[in-house]
């Protein structure tokens, strides 16, 4: 479920992951050979071709694991999904509320299984056909609006919607089938051999397969076994969420709105069936301590002086419907797998929720992985071909996911540093690489040579690993800012830097 779309254009114009979905009549089967999907710059046959019985083991029965299982089932693969507890969606179903499915993710679902996609769209609440965007938290005035309908219509894509996670899970579980899905089956270890990979469950049972896909979320056991245990990174923000039976007067014109404030922001979205879902983000240390005065009273203390739209939603929500969780993510890693094992979704790239892209990226991961596995049949199914398919999947997905992962962190910093006098300019990705001067700007977001992103203030103090070639260049062109590992790289070989700029406020003196 989305809270903002600062870089929504990433999902529309990124050449590494652009999906074009031509219209298909309801009466047409999604598997017919004339149906094509443009992905990774090529035209690929649909998923019904090929008879290979690849043994696919999937750890995790969340959205990513279930979508992958559905796609693999339609390919004729021997699929097994192991989930520790479907009833709670790994303990986060209630906390996370509805999920947003953008046009690109819906197009993938339609490609995999048109009947399932139709059920999802009928059960969901379309928000992309209404006004969405950012607003000032105190005044309630619109700050900027996002057009999600026009790009989808031009490309023949389904329109962005939100859907209850549990409803989405039920649809996918029924489509995958109980013969494939094993509940109360937690993967705790695996062993790779030359001709197979063996998963070991918590109850001592084990199963063999050709590949293992870790789709077991941010606290992935598969990831920790691959690369060692690493602590997740606390974002600096906790999230209060609420679901209320309330229909605001603006329900027919506004899909979702993000109200901005300093060190906090508030997201409100229509989720259908006469309900509104909201999320209140506030910068504070992580804590599981109870709230003696109640979470609603705590929220009224934080947002009580904001606009009526925010105050009303909090007031209309029962205390027992207000939940709280701390927000974590992980740094991007350079590879997602070793040998016959790879990762998918939050296990590979957990993101902060402020772009509403986590579930969509997992769904796209599934599609790309199936495309690569399909190529194994054409070149033989020996060990090297299977492993090569997994590495190709990672290589093709990591650049696109890195952009969205970084954007979610960037967006978080921008949102909580909002001031009413600021004005944001959102540039398309095609503008990256153009020379931009420092005039009239007091801060900027950079992508450095090696792909790392940092937020840099106008003071000349830049924390490692970023350095300045010269202070003069810092005042004139961002091309002088590079990471320490790339300081010897010629300027002509350095990647472009700027993507989002924030004009300085009136009368601000540049240091």
Protein backbone atom coordinates (compact mmCIF):
# COMPACT_ATOMS: atom_id res chain seq x y z
CA UNK A 1 0.00 0.00 0.00
CA UNK A 2 1.50 3.26 -1.03
CA UNK A 3 2.11 6.32 0.98
CA UNK A 4 3.66 8.39 -1.77
CA UNK A 5 4.89 8.32 -5.35
CA UNK A 6 7.85 10.73 -5.41
CA UNK A 7 9.60 8.60 -7.99
CA UNK A 8 6.56 6.89 -9.47
CA UNK A 9 8.01 7.52 -12.91
CA UNK A 10 10.67 4.92 -12.11
CA UNK A 11 8.03 2.28 -12.70
CA UNK A 12 7.07 3.78 -16.05
CA UNK A 13 10.27 4.60 -17.87
CA UNK A 14 13.05 2.49 -16.40
CA UNK A 15 14.38 0.61 -19.42
CA UNK A 16 15.69 -2.20 -17.20
CA UNK A 17 12.23 -3.20 -16.07
CA UNK A 18 9.63 -1.64 -18.33
CA UNK A 19 6.56 -3.81 -18.86
CA UNK A 20 4.23 -3.25 -21.77
CA UNK A 21 0.92 -5.04 -21.55
CA UNK A 22 -1.31 -5.05 -24.64
CA UNK A 23 -5.05 -5.41 -24.12
CA UNK A 24 -6.42 -8.94 -24.08
CA UNK A 25 -10.14 -9.66 -24.25
CA UNK A 26 -11.68 -11.49 -21.30
CA UNK A 27 -12.63 -14.36 -23.58
CA UNK A 28 -9.03 -14.87 -24.69
CA UNK A 29 -6.85 -17.31 -22.81
CA UNK A 30 -3.75 -15.71 -21.34
CA UNK A 31 -1.70 -18.65 -22.58
CA UNK A 32 -2.26 -18.26 -26.27
CA UNK A 33 0.92 -17.86 -28.30
CA UNK A 34 -0.06 -14.53 -29.78
CA UNK A 35 0.01 -12.91 -26.36
CA UNK A 36 3.34 -11.22 -25.66
CA UNK A 37 4.92 -9.16 -22.94
CA UNK A 38 7.77 -6.73 -23.46
CA UNK A 39 10.29 -7.09 -20.69
CA UNK A 40 14.02 -6.41 -20.51
CA UNK A 41 13.90 -5.04 -24.04
CA UNK A 42 12.79 -8.30 -25.67
CA UNK A 43 9.62 -10.05 -26.82
CA UNK A 44 9.07 -13.19 -24.76
CA UNK A 45 6.54 -15.99 -25.33
CA UNK A 46 3.94 -16.44 -22.64
CA UNK A 47 4.32 -18.91 -19.82
CA UNK A 48 2.61 -21.98 -21.32
CA UNK A 49 5.52 -23.07 -23.49
CA UNK A 50 7.99 -25.69 -22.34
CA UNK A 51 7.40 -29.03 -20.63
CA UNK A 52 10.35 -29.15 -18.24
CA UNK A 53 9.76 -30.66 -14.81
CA UNK A 54 12.16 -28.50 -12.86
CA UNK A 55 11.95 -29.11 -9.10
CA UNK A 56 11.40 -25.72 -7.46
CA UNK A 57 11.47 -25.34 -3.66
CA UNK A 58 10.16 -22.05 -2.26
CA UNK A 59 10.74 -20.95 1.33
CA UNK A 60 7.94 -18.56 2.28
CA UNK A 61 4.26 -18.37 1.44
CA UNK A 62 3.89 -14.61 1.31
CA UNK A 63 2.95 -12.67 -1.81
CA UNK A 64 6.25 -13.28 -3.60
CA UNK A 65 6.40 -16.99 -2.82
CA UNK A 66 2.79 -17.60 -3.84
CA UNK A 67 3.03 -15.65 -7.11
CA UNK A 68 6.21 -17.52 -8.02
CA UNK A 69 4.54 -20.84 -7.18
CA UNK A 70 1.56 -19.95 -9.36
CA UNK A 71 3.80 -19.05 -12.31
CA UNK A 72 5.91 -22.19 -11.84
CA UNK A 73 2.76 -24.32 -11.63
CA UNK A 74 1.59 -23.00 -14.99
CA UNK A 75 4.99 -23.85 -16.45
CA UNK A 76 4.56 -27.45 -15.38
CA UNK A 77 7.35 -27.39 -12.79
CA UNK A 78 7.32 -29.59 -9.70
CA UNK A 79 6.74 -26.92 -7.05
CA UNK A 80 6.68 -27.02 -3.25
CA UNK A 81 6.07 -23.99 -1.00
CA UNK A 82 7.00 -24.09 2.69
CA UNK A 83 5.39 -21.51 4.99
CA UNK A 84 5.68 -21.37 8.77
CA UNK A 85 2.25 -19.80 9.40
CA UNK A 86 -0.15 -18.70 6.69
CA UNK A 87 -2.71 -17.41 9.18
CA UNK A 88 -0.71 -14.31 10.09
CA UNK A 89 1.36 -13.61 6.95
CA UNK A 90 4.55 -14.03 8.97
CA UNK A 91 3.07 -12.02 11.83
CA UNK A 92 2.69 -8.78 9.89
CA UNK A 93 -0.69 -9.10 8.16
CA UNK A 94 -2.64 -6.98 10.63
CA UNK A 95 0.11 -4.41 11.04
CA UNK A 96 0.75 -3.81 7.38
CA UNK A 97 -2.83 -3.35 6.26
CA UNK A 98 -3.79 -3.30 2.56
CA UNK A 99 -1.14 -3.52 -0.12
CA UNK A 100 -0.89 -1.31 -3.17
CA UNK A 101 -0.49 -3.01 -6.54
CA UNK A 102 0.80 -0.67 -9.23
CA UNK A 103 0.06 -1.07 -12.91
CA UNK A 104 3.29 -2.94 -13.61
CA UNK A 105 2.60 -5.56 -10.93
CA UNK A 106 -1.00 -6.03 -12.08
CA UNK A 107 0.22 -6.54 -15.66
CA UNK A 108 2.55 -9.30 -14.47
CA UNK A 109 -0.29 -10.98 -12.58
CA UNK A 110 -2.48 -10.86 -15.68
CA UNK A 111 0.33 -12.43 -17.69
CA UNK A 112 0.77 -15.25 -15.20
CA UNK A 113 -2.91 -16.02 -14.61
CA UNK A 114 -5.69 -13.86 -16.03
CA UNK A 115 -8.37 -15.48 -13.87
CA UNK A 116 -6.45 -14.79 -10.67
CA UNK A 117 -5.71 -11.22 -11.76
CA UNK A 118 -9.41 -10.68 -12.43
CA UNK A 119 -10.29 -11.87 -8.93
CA UNK A 120 -7.70 -9.51 -7.45
CA UNK A 121 -8.98 -6.52 -9.39
CA UNK A 122 -12.57 -7.28 -8.45
CA UNK A 123 -11.66 -7.55 -4.77
CA UNK A 124 -9.42 -4.48 -4.76
CA UNK A 125 -10.20 -0.78 -4.55
CA UNK A 126 -8.98 1.29 -7.50
CA UNK A 127 -7.25 4.48 -6.35
CA UNK A 128 -5.30 5.35 -9.50
CA UNK A 129 -8.36 6.90 -11.18
CA UNK A 130 -8.63 9.64 -8.55
CA UNK A 131 -6.43 12.44 -7.27
CA UNK A 132 -3.39 11.24 -5.32
CA UNK A 133 -0.43 13.13 -3.97
CA UNK A 134 1.19 15.18 -1.20
CA UNK A 135 -0.40 17.83 1.02
CA UNK A 136 0.68 20.13 3.84
CA UNK A 137 -0.17 18.50 7.16
CA UNK A 138 -1.27 21.65 8.96
CA UNK A 139 -3.19 23.49 6.26
CA UNK A 140 -4.29 20.44 4.27
CA UNK A 141 -3.45 22.27 1.02
CA UNK A 142 -2.23 20.18 -1.89
CA UNK A 143 1.52 20.25 -2.37
CA UNK A 144 1.75 18.15 -5.51
CA UNK A 145 -0.46 15.61 -7.30
CA UNK A 146 0.38 12.35 -9.07
CA UNK A 147 -1.29 11.21 -12.26
CA UNK A 148 -1.44 7.41 -12.12
CA UNK A 149 -4.26 7.03 -14.64
CA UNK A 150 -2.83 8.60 -17.80
CA UNK A 151 0.41 6.54 -18.01
CA UNK A 152 -1.53 3.32 -17.37
CA UNK A 153 -4.15 4.18 -19.98
CA UNK A 154 -1.56 5.05 -22.61
CA UNK A 155 0.22 1.72 -22.15
CA UNK A 156 -2.94 -0.37 -21.84
CA UNK A 157 -2.11 -1.31 -18.24
CA UNK A 158 -4.49 -1.98 -15.36
CA UNK A 159 -5.00 0.97 -13.01
CA UNK A 160 -3.32 1.08 -9.59
CA UNK A 161 -5.38 -0.39 -6.75
CA UNK A 162 -5.15 -1.40 -3.10
CA UNK A 163 -6.30 -4.74 -1.70
CA UNK A 164 -6.41 -6.34 1.74
CA UNK A 165 -3.32 -8.51 2.20
CA UNK A 166 -5.30 -11.37 3.65
CA UNK A 167 -7.75 -11.26 0.72
CA UNK A 168 -4.87 -11.26 -1.75
CA UNK A 169 -3.25 -14.15 0.08
CA UNK A 170 -6.49 -16.18 0.05
CA UNK A 171 -6.86 -15.71 -3.71
CA UNK A 172 -3.29 -16.82 -4.34
CA UNK A 173 -3.47 -19.77 -1.90
CA UNK A 174 -6.58 -21.12 -3.62
CA UNK A 175 -4.98 -20.73 -7.04
CA UNK A 176 -1.73 -22.43 -6.02
CA UNK A 177 -3.48 -25.37 -4.33
CA UNK A 178 -3.01 -27.33 -1.13
CA UNK A 179 -1.00 -30.00 -2.94
CA UNK A 180 1.78 -27.45 -3.50
CA UNK A 181 1.55 -25.37 -0.33
CA UNK A 182 2.76 -26.78 2.99
CA UNK A 183 1.70 -24.76 6.04
CA UNK A 184 3.38 -25.03 9.45
CA UNK A 185 6.59 -25.86 7.59
CA UNK A 186 9.42 -23.48 8.39
CA UNK A 187 12.66 -23.81 6.43
CA UNK A 188 15.56 -23.56 8.88
CA UNK A 189 18.47 -24.82 6.79
CA UNK A 190 19.52 -26.19 3.42
CA UNK A 191 22.36 -28.24 1.96
CA UNK A 192 23.63 -27.88 -1.60
CA UNK A 193 24.96 -30.89 -3.49
CA UNK A 194 26.25 -31.19 -7.03
CA UNK A 195 22.92 -32.37 -8.44
CA UNK A 196 20.36 -30.95 -6.00
CA UNK A 197 19.59 -28.75 -3.02
CA UNK A 198 17.96 -30.14 0.12
CA UNK A 199 15.81 -28.02 2.45
CA UNK A 200 15.49 -28.92 6.12
CA UNK A 201 12.35 -27.99 8.00
CA UNK A 202 11.96 -27.10 11.65
CA UNK A 203 10.21 -30.40 12.31
CA UNK A 204 13.16 -32.36 10.88
CA UNK A 205 11.60 -33.22 7.53
CA UNK A 206 13.62 -32.57 4.38
CA UNK A 207 12.87 -32.22 0.67
CA UNK A 208 15.09 -32.25 -2.42
CA UNK A 209 14.86 -29.96 -5.44
CA UNK A 210 16.83 -28.47 -8.31
CA UNK A 211 16.66 -24.92 -6.92
CA UNK A 212 15.67 -23.18 -3.69
CA UNK A 213 14.10 -19.71 -3.68
CA UNK A 214 14.20 -17.80 -0.41
CA UNK A 215 10.99 -15.74 -0.30
CA UNK A 216 10.75 -15.76 3.48
CA UNK A 217 10.72 -12.02 4.16
CA UNK A 218 12.97 -9.48 5.83
CA UNK A 219 13.95 -11.94 8.58
CA UNK A 220 14.83 -14.59 5.99
CA UNK A 221 16.42 -17.80 7.25
CA UNK A 222 17.61 -18.60 3.74
CA UNK A 223 19.41 -15.25 3.45
CA UNK A 224 21.11 -15.69 6.82
CA UNK A 225 22.31 -19.16 5.81
CA UNK A 226 23.64 -17.81 2.52
CA UNK A 227 25.43 -14.71 3.74
CA UNK A 228 25.47 -14.93 7.54
CA UNK A 229 23.20 -13.23 10.04
CA UNK A 230 22.98 -9.45 9.77
CA UNK A 231 20.84 -7.10 11.79
CA UNK A 232 18.14 -5.23 9.89
CA UNK A 233 18.50 -1.44 9.83
CA UNK A 234 16.07 0.64 11.82
CA UNK A 235 14.75 3.44 9.61
CA UNK A 236 14.43 5.93 12.46
CA UNK A 237 10.63 5.90 12.24
CA UNK A 238 7.83 4.01 13.88
CA UNK A 239 4.50 3.53 12.16
CA UNK A 240 1.05 3.72 13.73
CA UNK A 241 -1.67 2.29 11.51
CA UNK A 242 -5.43 2.35 11.75
CA UNK A 243 -8.43 1.00 9.87
CA UNK A 244 -11.74 2.77 10.40
CA UNK A 245 -15.32 2.47 9.17
CA UNK A 246 -15.52 6.02 7.93
CA UNK A 247 -16.42 7.48 4.55
CA UNK A 248 -15.04 11.02 4.16
CA UNK A 249 -16.83 13.58 1.98
CA UNK A 250 -13.94 13.56 -0.53
CA UNK A 251 -14.06 9.79 -1.13
CA UNK A 252 -15.09 10.07 -4.81
CA UNK A 253 -12.27 12.43 -5.77
CA UNK A 254 -9.24 11.43 -3.67
CA UNK A 255 -7.57 8.02 -3.67
CA UNK A 256 -4.75 8.57 -1.22
CA UNK A 257 -3.05 11.58 0.27
CA UNK A 258 0.24 12.00 2.14
CA UNK A 259 0.18 14.84 4.70
CA UNK A 260 3.68 16.18 5.36
CA UNK A 261 5.22 17.64 8.49
CA UNK A 262 8.62 18.00 10.15
CA UNK A 263 9.85 14.63 11.45
CA UNK A 264 6.47 13.03 10.81
CA UNK A 265 3.93 12.38 8.07
CA UNK A 266 0.47 10.89 7.77
CA UNK A 267 -0.94 8.74 4.95
CA UNK A 268 -4.67 8.28 4.31
CA UNK A 269 -6.14 6.00 1.67
CA UNK A 270 -9.51 4.70 0.62
CA UNK A 271 -9.43 0.89 0.81
CA UNK A 272 -13.02 0.23 -0.26
CA UNK A 273 -16.08 -1.20 1.49
CA UNK A 274 -16.64 2.03 3.40
CA UNK A 275 -13.25 1.90 5.11
CA UNK A 276 -10.25 4.22 5.32
CA UNK A 277 -6.72 3.05 6.12
CA UNK A 278 -4.18 5.45 7.56
CA UNK A 279 -0.54 5.34 8.59
CA UNK A 280 1.17 7.83 10.91
CA UNK A 281 4.97 7.87 10.71
CA UNK A 282 6.97 9.55 13.46
CA UNK A 283 10.72 9.79 14.01
CA UNK A 284 11.59 8.16 17.33
CA UNK A 285 13.81 5.39 18.74
CA UNK A 286 12.64 1.80 18.28
CA UNK A 287 10.54 0.54 21.15
CA UNK A 288 8.13 -2.24 22.03
CA UNK A 289 7.05 -0.56 25.27
CA UNK A 290 3.29 -0.25 25.82
CA UNK A 291 1.47 3.09 25.75
CA UNK A 292 -0.17 3.56 29.17
CA UNK A 293 -2.23 6.48 27.93
CA UNK A 294 -3.28 4.65 24.78
CA UNK A 295 -2.05 4.96 21.20
CA UNK A 296 -4.87 7.28 20.16
CA UNK A 297 -3.97 9.81 22.84
CA UNK A 298 -0.33 9.54 21.81
CA UNK A 299 -1.28 10.27 18.19
CA UNK A 300 -3.48 13.22 19.11
CA UNK A 301 -0.49 14.68 20.91
CA UNK A 302 1.59 14.32 17.74
CA UNK A 303 -1.02 15.31 15.13
CA UNK A 304 -3.65 17.19 17.17
CA UNK A 305 -2.80 20.54 15.56
CA UNK A 306 -2.88 19.23 12.00
CA UNK A 307 -5.72 19.68 9.51
CA UNK A 308 -9.22 18.34 10.13
CA UNK A 309 -8.81 15.47 7.65
CA UNK A 310 -6.02 13.96 9.77
CA UNK A 311 -7.63 14.61 13.15
CA UNK A 312 -10.96 13.13 12.03
CA UNK A 313 -9.43 9.88 10.82
CA UNK A 314 -7.61 9.37 14.12
CA UNK A 315 -10.72 10.26 16.12
CA UNK A 316 -12.94 7.89 14.14
CA UNK A 317 -10.64 4.90 14.71
CA UNK A 318 -11.26 2.64 17.73
CA UNK A 319 -8.31 2.19 20.06
CA UNK A 320 -8.11 -1.55 19.39
CA UNK A 321 -7.81 -0.89 15.65
CA UNK A 322 -4.64 1.21 16.07
CA UNK A 323 -1.43 -0.79 15.73
CA UNK A 324 2.22 0.17 15.95
CA UNK A 325 5.40 -1.26 14.47
CA UNK A 326 8.93 -0.02 13.92
CA UNK A 327 10.11 0.28 10.32
CA UNK A 328 13.19 -1.67 9.23
CA UNK A 329 14.94 -2.36 5.96
CA UNK A 330 18.30 -3.74 4.86
CA UNK A 331 21.12 -2.49 2.68
CA UNK A 332 21.15 -3.74 -0.90
CA UNK A 333 23.57 -6.59 -1.51
CA UNK A 334 25.55 -7.19 -4.69
CA UNK A 335 24.26 -10.72 -5.27
CA UNK A 336 21.17 -12.53 -4.05
CA UNK A 337 22.31 -16.13 -4.27
CA UNK A 338 24.97 -18.81 -4.35
CA UNK A 339 24.83 -21.96 -6.43
CA UNK A 340 21.31 -23.38 -6.66
CA UNK A 341 19.86 -20.89 -4.17
CA UNK A 342 18.64 -17.33 -4.66
CA UNK A 343 16.39 -14.79 -2.95
CA UNK A 344 13.21 -12.96 -3.91
CA UNK A 345 11.15 -10.06 -2.57
CA UNK A 346 11.78 -8.83 0.98
CA UNK A 347 14.29 -11.61 1.56
CA UNK A 348 16.48 -9.99 -1.11
CA UNK A 349 15.58 -6.30 -0.88
CA UNK A 350 13.31 -5.24 2.01
CA UNK A 351 12.19 -1.62 1.52
CA UNK A 352 10.63 1.08 3.59
CA UNK A 353 6.92 1.37 2.78
CA UNK A 354 6.78 5.00 1.68
CA UNK A 355 6.76 4.23 -2.07
CA UNK A 356 4.38 1.29 -1.86
CA UNK A 357 6.79 -0.74 -4.00
CA UNK A 358 7.78 -3.72 -1.85
CA UNK A 359 5.08 -6.13 -2.99
CA UNK A 360 5.24 -4.90 -6.58
CA UNK A 361 8.99 -5.56 -6.75
CA UNK A 362 8.45 -9.08 -5.40
CA UNK A 363 5.88 -9.78 -8.12
CA UNK A 364 8.22 -8.47 -10.81
CA UNK A 365 11.00 -10.66 -9.35
CA UNK A 366 8.79 -13.71 -9.88
CA UNK A 367 8.21 -12.91 -13.52
CA UNK A 368 11.88 -12.35 -14.32
CA UNK A 369 12.90 -15.52 -12.50
CA UNK A 370 10.39 -17.61 -14.45
CA UNK A 371 11.65 -16.11 -17.72
CA UNK A 372 15.20 -17.15 -16.88
CA UNK A 373 14.20 -20.64 -15.75
CA UNK A 374 12.30 -21.07 -19.01
CA UNK A 375 15.57 -20.64 -20.89
CA UNK A 376 17.08 -23.62 -19.08
CA UNK A 377 14.90 -25.97 -21.15
CA UNK A 378 16.33 -24.56 -24.36
CA UNK A 379 19.96 -25.11 -23.36
CA UNK A 380 19.66 -28.24 -21.26
CA UNK A 381 19.02 -28.70 -17.56
CA UNK A 382 22.51 -29.47 -16.32
CA UNK A 383 23.94 -27.85 -13.22
CA UNK A 384 25.69 -24.99 -15.00
CA UNK A 385 22.58 -23.94 -16.92
CA UNK A 386 20.39 -23.91 -13.81
CA UNK A 387 22.90 -21.87 -11.83
CA UNK A 388 23.43 -19.50 -14.77
CA UNK A 389 19.67 -18.88 -14.94
CA UNK A 390 19.59 -17.82 -11.29
CA UNK A 391 22.55 -15.47 -11.74
CA UNK A 392 20.96 -13.91 -14.84
CA UNK A 393 17.77 -13.28 -12.87
CA UNK A 394 19.75 -11.49 -10.17
CA UNK A 395 21.76 -9.47 -12.67
CA UNK A 396 18.66 -8.23 -14.46
CA UNK A 397 16.63 -7.43 -11.36
CA UNK A 398 19.22 -5.81 -9.08
CA UNK A 399 19.65 -2.52 -11.05
CA UNK A 400 15.91 -1.78 -11.12
CA UNK A 401 15.34 -2.81 -7.52
CA UNK A 402 18.34 -0.75 -6.39
CA UNK A 403 16.75 2.40 -7.81
CA UNK A 404 13.48 1.82 -5.97
CA UNK A 405 15.20 0.70 -2.76
CA UNK A 406 17.32 3.84 -2.72
CA UNK A 407 14.36 5.99 -3.67
CA UNK A 408 12.41 4.71 -0.67
CA UNK A 409 15.21 5.79 1.66
CA UNK A 410 15.56 9.11 -0.12
CA UNK A 411 11.83 9.73 0.05
CA UNK A 412 11.82 9.03 3.77
CA UNK A 413 14.48 11.67 4.37
CA UNK A 414 12.69 14.20 2.19
CA UNK A 415 9.28 13.66 3.75
CA UNK A 416 10.33 14.20 7.33
CA UNK A 417 12.44 17.26 6.45
CA UNK A 418 9.47 18.98 4.86
CA UNK A 419 8.90 22.66 5.62
CA UNK A 420 5.93 24.67 4.26
CA UNK A 421 8.21 27.04 2.33
CA UNK A 422 9.92 24.24 0.39
CA UNK A 423 9.10 23.42 -3.21
CA UNK A 424 10.10 20.10 -4.75
CA UNK A 425 10.86 19.48 -8.39
CA UNK A 426 10.45 15.92 -9.64
CA UNK A 427 12.56 15.09 -12.65
CA UNK A 428 12.11 12.06 -14.90
CA UNK A 429 14.92 9.53 -15.03
CA UNK A 430 15.70 10.72 -18.54
CA UNK A 431 16.97 13.95 -16.98
CA UNK A 432 19.70 12.09 -15.10
CA UNK A 433 23.08 12.87 -16.54
CA UNK A 434 22.29 16.43 -17.54
CA UNK A 435 24.59 19.07 -16.11
CA UNK A 436 22.94 20.88 -13.19
CA UNK A 437 24.39 23.93 -11.47
CA UNK A 438 24.23 24.74 -7.77
CA UNK A 439 22.59 28.11 -8.30
CA UNK A 440 19.36 28.58 -6.28
CA UNK A 441 19.69 25.19 -4.62
CA UNK A 442 20.70 24.49 -1.03
CA UNK A 443 20.57 20.67 -1.00
CA UNK A 444 20.53 17.80 -3.45
CA UNK A 445 20.27 14.02 -3.60
CA UNK A 446 23.11 12.25 -5.35
CA UNK A 447 23.83 8.95 -6.97
CA UNK A 448 27.58 8.48 -6.75
CA UNK A 449 29.83 6.56 -9.12
CA UNK A 450 29.35 3.13 -7.56
CA UNK A 451 25.58 3.46 -7.25
CA UNK A 452 25.47 4.53 -3.60
CA UNK A 453 23.04 7.31 -2.71
CA UNK A 454 23.57 9.95 -0.07
CA UNK A 455 21.73 13.05 1.09
CA UNK A 456 24.06 16.05 0.99
CA UNK A 457 23.36 19.39 2.66
CA UNK A 458 24.68 22.70 1.41
CA UNK A 459 27.41 22.88 4.03
CA UNK A 460 30.73 21.67 2.68
CA UNK A 461 30.85 18.89 5.28
CA UNK A 462 30.29 15.52 3.64
CA UNK A 463 30.56 12.34 5.64
CA UNK A 464 32.51 9.35 4.30
CA UNK A 465 32.44 7.59 1.94
CA UNK A 466 31.80 10.75 -0.12
CA UNK A 467 34.53 13.27 -0.82
CA UNK A 468 34.85 16.47 -2.83
CA UNK A 469 37.30 16.84 -5.65
CA UNK A 470 37.39 20.57 -5.02
CA UNK A 471 35.27 22.93 -2.96
CA UNK A 472 34.90 25.09 -6.06
CA UNK A 473 33.23 22.28 -7.97
CA UNK A 474 30.91 21.67 -5.06
CA UNK A 475 29.48 25.14 -5.54
CA UNK A 476 29.17 24.79 -9.29
CA UNK A 477 28.55 21.23 -10.43
CA UNK A 478 27.63 17.97 -8.71
CA UNK A 479 29.91 16.00 -11.02
CA UNK A 480 32.74 16.64 -8.58
CA UNK A 481 31.15 14.54 -5.85
CA UNK A 482 32.30 10.93 -5.94
CA UNK A 483 32.76 8.09 -3.49
CA UNK A 484 36.18 7.44 -2.00
CA UNK A 485 36.59 4.22 -3.93
CA UNK A 486 36.10 6.09 -7.20
CA UNK A 487 38.20 9.22 -6.68
CA UNK A 488 40.70 8.09 -9.31
CA UNK A 489 38.03 7.39 -11.90
CA UNK A 490 38.07 9.78 -14.87
CA UNK A 491 35.11 12.14 -14.97
CA UNK A 492 34.05 10.72 -18.33
CA UNK A 493 33.51 7.29 -16.75
CA UNK A 494 31.58 8.42 -13.71
CA UNK A 495 27.85 7.86 -13.58
CA UNK A 496 25.59 10.88 -13.47
CA UNK A 497 24.52 12.20 -10.14
CA UNK A 498 21.44 14.28 -9.77
CA UNK A 499 17.84 13.15 -9.69
CA UNK A 500 15.87 15.29 -7.22
CA UNK A 501 16.63 18.84 -6.22
CA UNK A 502 15.09 21.05 -3.55
CA UNK A 503 15.16 24.82 -4.20
CA UNK A 504 16.43 26.88 -1.30
CA UNK A 505 13.83 28.89 0.64
CA UNK A 506 13.51 32.66 0.12
CA UNK A 507 16.28 34.81 1.59
CA UNK A 508 18.36 31.72 2.36
CA UNK A 509 22.09 32.49 2.26
CA UNK A 510 24.19 29.85 0.58
CA UNK A 511 27.20 28.95 2.73
